[in-house]
Tab-separated table of C-alpha atoms in Angstrom:
chain	number	residue	atom	x	y	z
A	1	MET	CA	-4.491	-11.614	-28.082
A	2	LYS	CA	-3.783	-13.104	-24.436
A	3	LYS	CA	-7.100	-12.885	-21.655
A	4	ILE	CA	-5.508	-11.163	-18.400
A	5	LEU	CA	-7.198	-11.839	-15.319
A	6	ALA	CA	-6.238	-9.560	-13.059
A	7	ILE	CA	-6.569	-9.746	-8.864
A	8	ASP	CA	-6.631	-6.939	-6.526
A	9	LEU	CA	-6.796	-7.338	-3.305
A	10	GLY	CA	-6.651	-3.903	-0.845
A	11	ALA	CA	-6.881	-3.612	2.423
A	12	SER	CA	-10.873	-2.399	1.906
A	13	SER	CA	-12.179	-4.417	-0.707
A	14	GLY	CA	-10.963	-6.869	-4.130
A	15	ARG	CA	-11.992	-6.308	-7.156
A	16	GLY	CA	-11.144	-9.045	-9.908
A	17	ILE	CA	-10.620	-7.597	-14.266
A	18	LEU	CA	-10.526	-8.937	-17.154
A	19	ALA	CA	-8.041	-7.250	-19.399
A	20	SER	CA	-6.480	-6.924	-22.916
A	21	LEU	CA	-4.463	-5.884	-25.391
A	22	GLU	CA	-7.033	-4.234	-28.430
A	23	ASN	CA	-5.188	-2.072	-30.884
A	24	GLY	CA	-2.923	-0.169	-29.217
A	25	LYS	CA	-4.806	0.240	-25.871
A	26	ILE	CA	-5.501	-1.754	-23.118
A	27	GLN	CA	-9.529	-2.457	-22.485
A	28	ILE	CA	-10.838	-3.056	-19.014
A	29	GLU	CA	-13.870	-5.115	-17.626
A	30	GLU	CA	-14.262	-5.268	-13.831
A	31	ILE	CA	-15.955	-8.985	-13.567
A	32	HIS	CA	-16.132	-9.259	-9.385
A	33	ARG	CA	-16.187	-6.787	-6.567
A	34	PHE	CA	-16.434	-7.911	-2.642
A	35	PRO	CA	-15.677	-6.068	0.444
A	36	ASN	CA	-12.518	-6.724	2.076
A	37	ASN	CA	-12.786	-6.251	6.225
A	38	GLY	CA	-11.329	-7.952	9.242
A	39	VAL	CA	-11.941	-9.724	11.019
A	40	LYS	CA	-11.685	-9.646	15.117
A	41	VAL	CA	-12.190	-12.655	17.080
A	42	GLY	CA	-11.194	-12.246	20.810
A	43	LYS	CA	-8.489	-9.307	20.916
A	44	THR	CA	-7.373	-10.648	17.596
A	45	LEU	CA	-7.822	-8.756	14.138
A	46	TYR	CA	-7.830	-11.220	10.752
A	47	TRP	CA	-7.493	-11.552	8.019
A	48	ASP	CA	-10.734	-13.811	6.548
A	49	ILE	CA	-7.913	-15.011	3.855
A	50	ILE	CA	-10.398	-18.079	2.924
A	51	TYR	CA	-12.912	-15.938	1.481
A	52	LEU	CA	-10.902	-13.466	-0.266
A	53	PHE	CA	-10.085	-17.286	-1.468
A	54	ASP	CA	-13.315	-17.975	-2.334
A	55	GLN	CA	-13.779	-14.548	-3.962
A	56	ILE	CA	-10.821	-14.978	-6.116
A	57	LYS	CA	-12.195	-18.253	-7.013
A	58	GLN	CA	-15.876	-16.512	-8.101
A	59	ALA	CA	-13.944	-14.219	-10.343
A	60	MET	CA	-12.173	-17.068	-12.312
A	61	VAL	CA	-15.503	-18.594	-13.198
A	62	LYS	CA	-16.779	-15.728	-13.897
A	63	ALA	CA	-13.757	-14.758	-16.342
A	64	ASN	CA	-14.739	-18.032	-17.947
A	65	ASN	CA	-17.725	-17.577	-18.523
A	66	MET	CA	-16.769	-14.636	-20.768
A	67	GLY	CA	-14.289	-16.528	-22.881
A	68	GLY	CA	-12.046	-17.549	-19.982
A	69	PHE	CA	-8.027	-15.919	-19.604
A	70	ASP	CA	-4.454	-17.547	-20.280
A	71	PHE	CA	-3.156	-15.268	-17.303
A	72	ILE	CA	-3.658	-14.559	-13.708
A	73	GLY	CA	-2.153	-12.659	-11.338
A	74	ILE	CA	-2.300	-11.179	-7.632
A	75	ASP	CA	-1.446	-8.138	-5.718
A	76	THR	CA	-2.602	-7.211	-1.886
A	77	TRP	CA	-1.560	-4.767	0.671
A	78	GLY	CA	2.079	-5.134	2.390
A	79	VAL	CA	3.965	-7.044	5.192
A	80	ASP	CA	0.991	-9.341	6.085
A	81	PHE	CA	2.354	-12.970	5.989
A	82	GLY	CA	0.500	-16.576	6.199
A	83	ILE	CA	2.092	-19.908	7.808
A	84	ILE	CA	1.875	-23.335	6.205
A	85	ASP	CA	2.706	-26.546	7.605
A	86	LYS	CA	4.768	-29.612	7.195
A	87	ASN	CA	1.394	-30.707	5.901
A	88	GLY	CA	0.423	-27.944	3.101
A	89	GLU	CA	-2.087	-26.467	5.641
A	90	LEU	CA	-3.172	-22.725	6.743
A	91	VAL	CA	-1.950	-23.014	10.685
A	92	SER	CA	-4.327	-20.239	11.371
A	93	ASN	CA	-5.851	-17.368	9.288
A	94	PRO	CA	-3.032	-14.426	8.809
A	95	VAL	CA	-3.298	-11.476	11.209
A	96	HIS	CA	-4.007	-7.981	10.114
A	97	TYR	CA	-1.445	-5.451	9.905
A	98	ARG	CA	-3.883	-3.190	12.067
A	99	ASP	CA	-3.746	-5.591	15.357
A	100	ALA	CA	-2.611	-4.309	18.636
A	101	ARG	CA	-0.166	-7.010	18.884
A	102	CYS	CA	2.546	-5.149	17.886
A	103	ASP	CA	1.806	-2.038	19.239
A	104	ASN	CA	5.581	-2.370	21.753
A	105	MET	CA	7.448	-4.247	19.194
A	106	ILE	CA	9.728	-1.313	18.245
A	107	GLU	CA	10.330	-0.740	21.949
A	108	GLU	CA	11.224	-4.461	22.690
A	109	PHE	CA	12.948	-4.550	19.024
A	110	LYS	CA	15.583	-2.196	20.592
A	111	ASN	CA	16.980	-4.624	22.697
A	112	GLU	CA	18.599	-6.479	20.144
A	113	MET	CA	19.827	-3.551	17.387
A	114	THR	CA	19.218	-0.045	16.979
A	115	LEU	CA	16.683	1.256	14.846
A	116	GLU	CA	19.420	3.534	13.158
A	117	ASN	CA	20.908	-0.339	12.318
A	118	LEU	CA	17.841	-1.604	11.125
A	119	TYR	CA	17.931	0.983	9.063
A	120	ASP	CA	21.411	1.111	7.138
A	121	GLU	CA	20.494	-2.981	7.490
A	122	THR	CA	17.291	-2.555	5.076
A	123	GLY	CA	16.442	0.957	4.385
A	124	ILE	CA	13.241	0.748	5.264
A	125	GLN	CA	10.598	2.970	7.065
A	126	ILE	CA	10.622	1.869	10.652
A	127	LEU	CA	6.577	0.987	11.113
A	128	ASN	CA	5.062	-1.069	13.782
A	129	PHE	CA	3.797	-3.134	11.880
A	130	ASN	CA	6.493	-4.579	9.805
A	131	THR	CA	6.819	-8.458	9.076
A	132	ILE	CA	9.919	-8.237	10.864
A	133	PHE	CA	8.338	-6.846	14.417
A	134	GLN	CA	5.276	-9.086	13.216
A	135	LEU	CA	7.870	-11.731	13.208
A	136	TYR	CA	9.411	-11.393	16.158
A	137	TYR	CA	5.781	-11.127	18.271
A	138	VAL	CA	5.809	-14.637	17.069
A	139	SER	CA	8.814	-15.809	17.786
A	140	LYS	CA	8.521	-14.679	21.569
A	141	TYR	CA	4.823	-14.878	22.161
A	142	ARG	CA	3.617	-17.608	19.994
A	143	LYS	CA	6.066	-19.958	18.885
A	144	GLU	CA	3.915	-22.612	18.641
A	145	GLN	CA	3.202	-21.645	15.758
A	146	LEU	CA	7.184	-21.484	13.765
A	147	ASP	CA	7.765	-25.362	15.615
A	148	LEU	CA	4.887	-26.341	13.116
A	149	ALA	CA	5.383	-24.075	9.854
A	150	ASP	CA	7.150	-25.026	6.770
A	151	LYS	CA	7.603	-21.600	4.661
A	152	ILE	CA	5.981	-18.281	5.415
A	153	LEU	CA	3.656	-16.859	2.261
A	154	PHE	CA	3.623	-13.425	2.233
A	155	ILE	CA	-0.266	-12.324	1.612
A	156	PRO	CA	-0.247	-12.544	-2.852
A	157	ASP	CA	2.059	-15.249	-2.045
A	158	LEU	CA	-0.056	-17.002	0.226
A	159	LEU	CA	-3.048	-16.725	-2.529
A	160	ASN	CA	-0.424	-17.800	-5.555
A	161	TYR	CA	0.309	-21.568	-3.230
A	162	PHE	CA	-3.305	-21.767	-3.460
A	163	LEU	CA	-3.722	-21.821	-7.128
A	164	THR	CA	-0.991	-23.144	-8.035
A	165	GLY	CA	0.423	-25.634	-4.857
A	166	VAL	CA	3.868	-23.661	-5.743
A	167	LYS	CA	5.564	-21.758	-2.527
A	168	LYS	CA	7.824	-18.933	-3.656
A	169	ASN	CA	8.206	-14.835	-2.388
A	170	GLU	CA	7.437	-13.098	-5.266
A	171	TYR	CA	10.371	-9.917	-4.250
A	172	THR	CA	8.553	-6.212	-4.207
A	173	ILE	CA	5.929	-7.740	-1.694
A	174	ALA	CA	9.423	-9.277	0.424
A	175	SER	CA	10.767	-5.805	0.283
A	176	THR	CA	7.515	-4.400	2.207
A	177	SER	CA	8.536	-6.774	5.425
A	178	GLN	CA	11.958	-5.188	6.303
A	179	MET	CA	13.993	-8.277	6.310
A	180	LEU	CA	16.052	-7.924	3.111
A	181	ASP	CA	19.075	-6.088	2.308
A	182	PRO	CA	18.649	-3.948	-0.341
A	183	HIS	CA	21.931	-4.234	-2.192
A	184	LYS	CA	21.887	-7.714	-2.262
A	185	ARG	CA	17.776	-7.803	-2.674
A	186	ASN	CA	17.911	-10.512	-0.627
A	187	TRP	CA	17.247	-11.961	2.902
A	188	ASN	CA	18.925	-10.236	5.586
A	189	GLU	CA	20.072	-13.282	7.494
A	190	LYS	CA	21.798	-11.019	10.684
A	191	LEU	CA	18.634	-10.229	10.907
A	192	LEU	CA	17.195	-13.227	10.849
A	193	GLU	CA	19.078	-14.497	13.610
A	194	LYS	CA	17.813	-10.990	15.723
A	195	ILE	CA	14.525	-12.169	15.570
A	196	GLY	CA	14.935	-15.876	16.074
A	197	LEU	CA	14.293	-16.665	12.264
A	198	ASP	CA	15.091	-19.742	10.714
A	199	LYS	CA	15.730	-18.880	7.048
A	200	GLU	CA	14.076	-22.199	5.756
A	201	LEU	CA	11.100	-21.027	6.775
A	202	LEU	CA	11.189	-18.444	3.873
A	203	CYS	CA	10.818	-19.185	-0.062
A	204	ASP	CA	13.782	-18.375	-3.333
A	205	ILE	CA	12.542	-15.107	-3.849
A	206	ILE	CA	11.357	-14.583	-8.081
A	207	LYS	CA	11.194	-11.020	-9.706
A	208	PRO	CA	7.729	-9.952	-11.019
A	209	GLY	CA	7.049	-11.555	-14.237
A	210	GLU	CA	8.407	-14.671	-13.317
A	211	VAL	CA	5.652	-17.021	-13.764
A	212	VAL	CA	4.821	-19.035	-9.933
A	213	GLY	CA	2.739	-22.103	-11.872
A	214	GLU	CA	0.232	-23.339	-13.406
A	215	LEU	CA	-3.962	-23.760	-11.629
A	216	THR	CA	-3.318	-27.368	-9.871
A	217	ASP	CA	-5.607	-30.147	-11.587
A	218	GLU	CA	-7.810	-29.718	-8.239
A	219	VAL	CA	-9.101	-25.970	-8.812
A	220	CYS	CA	-9.494	-26.485	-12.646
A	221	GLU	CA	-12.064	-29.372	-11.847
A	222	GLU	CA	-13.838	-27.697	-9.026
A	223	LEU	CA	-14.523	-24.108	-11.123
A	224	GLN	CA	-14.525	-25.920	-14.892
A	225	ILE	CA	-11.814	-23.540	-15.946
A	226	GLU	CA	-8.985	-24.621	-17.915
A	227	LYS	CA	-4.857	-24.263	-17.218
A	228	ALA	CA	-4.033	-20.575	-17.205
A	229	LYS	CA	-0.310	-19.003	-15.803
A	230	VAL	CA	0.495	-18.104	-12.441
A	231	ILE	CA	2.181	-14.711	-12.969
A	232	ALA	CA	4.337	-13.152	-9.930
A	233	VAL	CA	3.234	-9.376	-11.036
A	234	GLY	CA	4.189	-6.747	-8.339
A	235	SER	CA	2.365	-8.958	-5.590
A	236	HIS	CA	2.856	-5.350	-3.537
A	237	ASP	CA	-0.167	-3.307	-4.781
A	238	THR	CA	2.171	-0.020	-5.173
A	239	ALA	CA	4.503	-2.011	-6.853
A	240	SER	CA	1.774	-2.467	-9.260
A	241	ALA	CA	0.435	0.856	-8.866
A	242	VAL	CA	3.430	2.225	-9.863
A	243	VAL	CA	3.983	0.452	-13.086
A	244	SER	CA	1.298	2.361	-14.032
A	245	VAL	CA	2.601	5.704	-13.316
A	246	PRO	CA	1.477	7.037	-16.437
A	247	SER	CA	5.327	8.983	-17.087
A	248	GLN	CA	8.016	8.778	-20.042
A	249	GLU	CA	10.212	11.529	-18.047
A	250	ASP	CA	13.594	9.204	-15.944
A	251	ASP	CA	12.662	11.709	-13.237
A	252	PHE	CA	8.544	11.440	-12.618
A	253	VAL	CA	7.050	11.600	-8.632
A	254	TYR	CA	4.393	9.863	-7.975
A	255	ILE	CA	1.603	9.517	-5.076
A	256	SER	CA	0.021	6.021	-5.235
A	257	CYS	CA	-3.491	7.309	-3.419
A	258	GLY	CA	-5.940	5.437	-1.842
A	259	THR	CA	-6.785	4.285	2.094
A	260	TRP	CA	-2.397	5.336	2.130
A	261	SER	CA	-0.935	8.060	0.153
A	262	LEU	CA	2.783	6.173	-0.930
A	263	PHE	CA	5.023	9.201	-1.659
A	264	GLY	CA	8.312	8.628	-4.081
A	265	THR	CA	9.736	9.023	-6.994
A	266	GLU	CA	12.004	5.960	-9.028
A	267	LEU	CA	15.742	4.661	-8.810
A	268	LYS	CA	17.547	2.791	-9.828
A	269	GLU	CA	19.929	1.777	-6.684
A	270	PRO	CA	19.150	2.223	-3.235
A	271	SER	CA	19.627	5.315	-1.717
A	272	VAL	CA	20.098	4.501	2.444
A	273	THR	CA	20.720	7.512	4.192
A	274	LYS	CA	20.664	8.954	8.125
A	275	GLU	CA	18.831	11.765	5.804
A	276	GLY	CA	16.828	9.167	4.170
A	277	MET	CA	15.878	7.424	7.989
A	278	LYS	CA	15.005	10.696	9.364
A	279	SER	CA	12.586	12.322	7.099
A	280	SER	CA	10.780	8.384	6.924
A	281	TYR	CA	11.734	7.088	2.998
A	282	THR	CA	12.063	3.570	2.756
A	283	ASN	CA	13.314	2.097	-0.573
A	284	GLU	CA	11.275	-1.137	-1.226
A	285	GLY	CA	11.134	-3.317	-4.438
A	286	GLY	CA	9.981	-2.520	-7.831
A	287	TYR	CA	9.379	-4.123	-11.086
A	288	ASP	CA	12.638	-4.321	-13.781
A	289	GLY	CA	14.759	-4.271	-10.692
A	290	THR	CA	14.235	-0.534	-10.174
A	291	ILE	CA	13.715	0.929	-6.117
A	292	ARG	CA	10.456	3.184	-4.666
A	293	TYR	CA	12.274	5.319	-2.723
A	294	LEU	CA	8.268	6.473	-1.009
A	295	THR	CA	7.219	7.923	2.101
A	296	ASN	CA	3.976	5.782	3.590
A	297	ILE	CA	2.076	8.356	4.257
A	298	MET	CA	-1.699	7.934	6.184
A	299	GLY	CA	-4.354	8.258	3.218
A	300	LEU	CA	-7.931	8.461	2.289
A	301	TRP	CA	-7.873	6.199	5.274
A	302	LEU	CA	-9.050	9.067	7.841
A	303	ILE	CA	-12.316	9.522	6.061
A	304	GLN	CA	-13.507	6.674	5.418
A	305	GLU	CA	-13.048	5.322	9.031
A	306	SER	CA	-14.496	8.865	9.482
A	307	ARG	CA	-17.254	8.322	7.475
A	308	ARG	CA	-18.030	4.604	9.018
A	309	THR	CA	-17.972	6.644	12.802
A	310	TRP	CA	-20.927	9.121	11.211
A	311	ILE	CA	-23.048	5.968	9.576
A	312	LYS	CA	-22.611	4.254	12.769
A	313	GLN	CA	-23.641	7.546	14.604
A	314	GLY	CA	-26.684	7.797	11.755
A	315	LYS	CA	-25.304	9.927	9.912
A	316	GLU	CA	-25.775	8.697	6.009
A	317	TYR	CA	-22.635	10.634	4.499
A	318	SER	CA	-21.538	9.674	0.713
A	319	PHE	CA	-17.906	10.587	0.524
A	320	TYR	CA	-19.267	13.821	-2.420
A	321	ASP	CA	-20.946	15.142	1.059
A	322	LEU	CA	-17.890	14.589	2.821
A	323	GLU	CA	-16.147	17.379	0.322
A	324	GLN	CA	-19.020	19.527	-0.618
A	325	LEU	CA	-19.036	20.510	3.610
A	326	ALA	CA	-15.273	20.502	3.874
A	327	LEU	CA	-15.779	23.033	1.013
A	328	ALA	CA	-18.569	24.917	2.790
A	329	SER	CA	-15.915	25.551	5.767
A	330	GLU	CA	-13.382	27.803	6.074
A	331	GLY	CA	-9.439	26.773	6.434
A	332	PHE	CA	-6.802	26.887	7.741
A	333	LYS	CA	-8.189	26.895	11.398
A	334	CYS	CA	-6.395	23.498	12.934
A	335	PHE	CA	-4.299	20.562	11.404
A	336	ILE	CA	-2.876	17.558	12.158
A	337	ASP	CA	0.054	14.793	11.459
A	338	PRO	CA	-2.104	12.141	9.190
A	339	ASP	CA	0.801	9.674	10.753
A	340	TYR	CA	0.269	10.149	14.516
A	341	PRO	CA	0.115	6.515	15.906
A	342	GLU	CA	-3.501	7.056	17.029
A	343	PHE	CA	-5.240	7.897	13.657
A	344	GLY	CA	-4.199	4.095	12.199
A	345	LYS	CA	-6.201	1.775	14.077
A	346	PRO	CA	-10.371	1.331	13.831
A	347	GLY	CA	-12.028	3.587	15.768
A	348	ASP	CA	-13.643	6.930	16.726
A	349	ILE	CA	-10.666	9.039	14.166
A	350	PRO	CA	-13.094	12.542	14.134
A	351	LYS	CA	-13.209	12.101	18.210
A	352	ARG	CA	-9.228	12.210	17.756
A	353	ILE	CA	-9.022	14.412	15.963
A	354	GLN	CA	-10.226	16.615	18.358
A	355	GLN	CA	-8.375	15.953	21.117
A	356	TYR	CA	-4.925	15.976	19.222
A	357	CYS	CA	-5.825	19.411	18.269
A	358	GLU	CA	-6.884	20.885	21.812
A	359	ARG	CA	-3.091	18.591	22.506
A	360	THR	CA	-1.372	20.739	20.690
A	361	ASN	CA	-2.977	24.206	21.150
A	362	GLN	CA	-5.180	24.491	18.046
A	363	TYR	CA	-8.798	25.521	17.336
A	364	VAL	CA	-11.415	22.042	17.743
A	365	PRO	CA	-13.239	21.731	14.797
A	366	GLN	CA	-15.896	20.914	15.691
A	367	THR	CA	-18.534	20.381	12.441
A	368	VAL	CA	-17.664	17.533	10.481
A	369	GLY	CA	-17.152	19.575	7.327
A	370	GLU	CA	-14.406	21.220	9.590
A	371	ILE	CA	-13.319	17.616	10.533
A	372	VAL	CA	-12.845	16.718	7.109
A	373	ARG	CA	-11.596	19.847	5.594
A	374	CYS	CA	-8.463	19.078	8.768
A	375	ILE	CA	-7.835	15.899	7.104
A	376	TYR	CA	-8.121	17.494	3.346
A	377	GLU	CA	-5.192	20.300	4.250
A	378	SER	CA	-3.375	18.110	6.550
A	379	LEU	CA	-3.209	15.711	3.736
A	380	ALA	CA	-2.042	17.972	1.341
A	381	LEU	CA	0.584	19.852	3.771
A	382	LYS	CA	2.186	16.376	4.789
A	383	TYR	CA	2.601	15.567	0.615
A	384	LYS	CA	4.143	19.286	0.538
A	385	TYR	CA	6.367	18.238	3.830
A	386	SER	CA	7.241	14.832	1.432
A	387	PHE	CA	7.651	16.709	-1.680
A	388	GLU	CA	10.132	19.611	-0.224
A	389	ASN	CA	12.825	16.374	1.284
A	390	LEU	CA	12.643	13.852	-1.303
A	391	LYS	CA	13.860	17.023	-3.848
A	392	LYS	CA	16.658	17.745	-1.028
A	393	LEU	CA	17.240	13.379	-0.527
A	394	ALA	CA	16.969	13.216	-4.650
A	395	GLY	CA	18.689	15.913	-5.333
A	396	LYS	CA	16.283	16.541	-7.983
A	397	ASP	CA	13.691	20.210	-8.510
A	398	PHE	CA	10.640	18.016	-9.502
A	399	LYS	CA	8.293	19.435	-11.696
A	400	SER	CA	5.536	17.844	-11.479
A	401	ILE	CA	3.654	14.913	-9.191
A	402	ASN	CA	1.716	12.281	-10.844
A	403	ILE	CA	-0.964	11.005	-8.385
A	404	VAL	CA	-2.275	7.652	-9.551
A	405	GLY	CA	-5.554	5.514	-7.547
A	406	GLY	CA	-8.790	5.927	-6.258
A	407	GLY	CA	-7.728	9.532	-4.183
A	408	THR	CA	-7.554	10.568	-8.258
A	409	LYS	CA	-11.699	10.636	-7.831
A	410	ASP	CA	-10.966	12.941	-5.125
A	411	PRO	CA	-10.676	16.239	-6.780
A	412	LEU	CA	-10.226	18.676	-3.922
A	413	LEU	CA	-6.983	16.563	-3.024
A	414	CYS	CA	-5.645	16.528	-5.939
A	415	LYS	CA	-6.338	20.135	-5.833
A	416	MET	CA	-5.278	21.038	-2.518
A	417	CYS	CA	-1.814	18.911	-3.622
A	418	ALA	CA	-1.274	21.240	-6.518
A	419	ASP	CA	-1.386	24.680	-4.449
A	420	ALA	CA	-0.072	23.303	-1.577
A	421	CYS	CA	3.131	21.899	-3.836
A	422	GLY	CA	3.316	24.785	-6.272
A	423	VAL	CA	3.595	22.306	-9.598
A	424	ASN	CA	1.517	21.155	-11.887
A	425	VAL	CA	-0.848	17.401	-10.624
A	426	PHE	CA	-1.057	15.214	-13.136
A	427	ALA	CA	-4.098	12.333	-11.933
A	428	GLY	CA	-4.884	9.321	-13.461
A	429	PRO	CA	-5.197	6.464	-13.881
A	430	ILE	CA	-8.036	5.353	-11.291
A	431	GLU	CA	-7.481	2.049	-12.125
A	432	ALA	CA	-3.914	1.806	-10.785
A	433	THR	CA	-2.555	-0.989	-9.448
A	434	ALA	CA	-4.707	-3.414	-11.276
A	435	LEU	CA	-3.399	-1.906	-14.083
A	436	GLY	CA	0.222	-2.362	-13.272
A	437	ASN	CA	-0.760	-5.701	-12.945
A	438	ILE	CA	-1.785	-6.373	-15.706
A	439	ALA	CA	1.074	-4.865	-17.648
A	440	VAL	CA	3.351	-6.853	-15.881
A	441	GLN	CA	0.859	-10.297	-17.338
A	442	LEU	CA	0.981	-8.338	-20.903
A	443	ILE	CA	5.187	-8.210	-20.991
A	444	ALA	CA	5.144	-11.620	-19.499
A	445	ALA	CA	2.498	-12.958	-21.957
A	446	GLY	CA	4.998	-10.740	-24.762
A	447	GLU	CA	2.400	-8.673	-25.774
A	448	ILE	CA	4.489	-5.358	-24.337
A	449	LYS	CA	7.499	-4.842	-24.864
A	450	ASP	CA	9.217	-3.398	-21.582
A	451	LEU	CA	8.175	-0.787	-18.682
A	452	LYS	CA	8.387	1.947	-20.801
A	453	GLU	CA	6.371	0.950	-23.353
A	454	ALA	CA	3.626	-0.540	-20.788
A	455	ARG	CA	3.608	3.684	-19.171
A	456	LYS	CA	3.187	4.707	-22.877
A	457	ILE	CA	0.584	2.666	-23.517
A	458	ILE	CA	-1.448	3.241	-20.550
A	459	ALA	CA	-1.603	7.143	-20.693
A	460	ASN	CA	-3.070	6.460	-24.138
A	461	SER	CA	-5.449	4.075	-22.994
A	462	PHE	CA	-6.966	6.372	-20.185
A	463	GLU	CA	-7.845	9.758	-19.094
A	464	LEU	CA	-5.966	11.936	-17.107
A	465	LYS	CA	-6.774	15.053	-15.150
A	466	SER	CA	-4.325	18.005	-14.610
A	467	TYR	CA	-4.454	20.756	-12.242
A	468	SER	CA	-2.630	23.917	-12.029
A	469	SER	CA	-1.837	25.193	-8.791
A	470	GLU	CA	-2.405	28.490	-7.318
A	471	ASN	CA	-2.585	30.072	-4.105
A	472	THR	CA	0.783	29.317	-3.333
A	473	GLU	CA	2.564	32.313	-1.551
A	474	LYS	CA	-0.800	31.409	1.222
A	475	TRP	CA	-0.199	27.640	1.074
A	476	ASN	CA	3.456	27.777	1.420
A	477	GLU	CA	2.901	30.882	4.649
A	478	ILE	CA	0.833	27.832	5.976
A	479	SER	CA	2.536	25.127	5.343
A	480	LYS	CA	5.745	27.365	8.495
A	481	THR	CA	3.191	26.524	11.321
A	482	TYR	CA	2.578	23.106	9.774
A	483	ASN	CA	6.507	21.791	9.756
A	484	LYS	CA	6.535	23.043	13.271
A	485	LEU	CA	3.892	20.969	14.295
A	486	MET	CA	5.377	17.998	12.636
A	487	GLU	CA	8.456	18.320	14.711
A	488	LYS	CA	7.021	18.366	17.564
């Protein structure tokens, strides 16, 4: 029986989870948890990568004290990167994808090629924080960093390098960059030329499930641990989350629900169409050669950041408190597009929601409950909007939705999703990303046969909840108003 250590780094927290396969079920134990917050220095918002690596080392020590581990794998958020110089050292802390440096880069990039052509080349949803726009900024305004560079590593690749000394780019995380050819599944050299990036700065791409290397002698000596293999899991956290979707169907819909809501299905080959671009659907890499055909929706960030604002104002609401205040408020009074750009920036989200509603000639929510209700209903309606688009794009009539991740702990959102979309919703597992990470390591270890078996084992290992749809006619009527708002 192999022992697995999964390091799961989200945009707001990280944890280390020790796991094994026992009697046909995955056993997990969270052994270390820590916050992950961007750090603003001057005008720039950074990730504190040194702190994060120290927390990973703490998780490794704790795992060692609990009997050790044979394999370790790291998953993180997408798009961000670190630059390694010719001496193997980090040039600077990686910049946070919510930093303002990319605010105007899409407009500037249009001087190089049209966004339609960019989508045709990559099949990736146009988002201003995609790696291609970040590196375009660096190439234009911080070229001295590239002059020092030897390799560019995405966040999980960077952390793997710290552990092993091996520089590789893993496929699923690389696919979030908008710099891959979705069909060849390798670097798009035409695009690299457009942004002034030397292809030699990027690494060979390895598939999820491959061994990156072993822990270095230095790491093992420092931490007083035994050698272990470092596995390139589905290094993008959503890729790991999709591995854990507990469906035995070939065609299914998932929402990986947390800070972001990643809404999509799994394809064998990329689907790059004008309709897909218009509907903001993206073709990201998945495990076992699959394509994650999905759209990025601003998720529970809206609740999380609103709560931070209220706490700063001295109102110590728990997430349960906010849900109860929403339930006590009248429904269907006003709506927002969760992906309105201003909502993606840190700060006073409640005030921005009020301003959005005023600008769109809607009722302006006044109370905390009304604002939270507006967020929940708007998320559910955005799910419905995306669900209808996905059915048309995929040419399939999906009968249910699987919600995985932290959002499964939010029964109000799960229930609203079922009601709005008019289908049954199956919620779970909660620890979706970590479980996908673990499953890929167990496959690499030879303890699980393949992806299909992994999903079956996950479904049998953890509790799933179901929500049936009700009041669908009301939601259908409301969605007509919402769709008009989306078209503005």
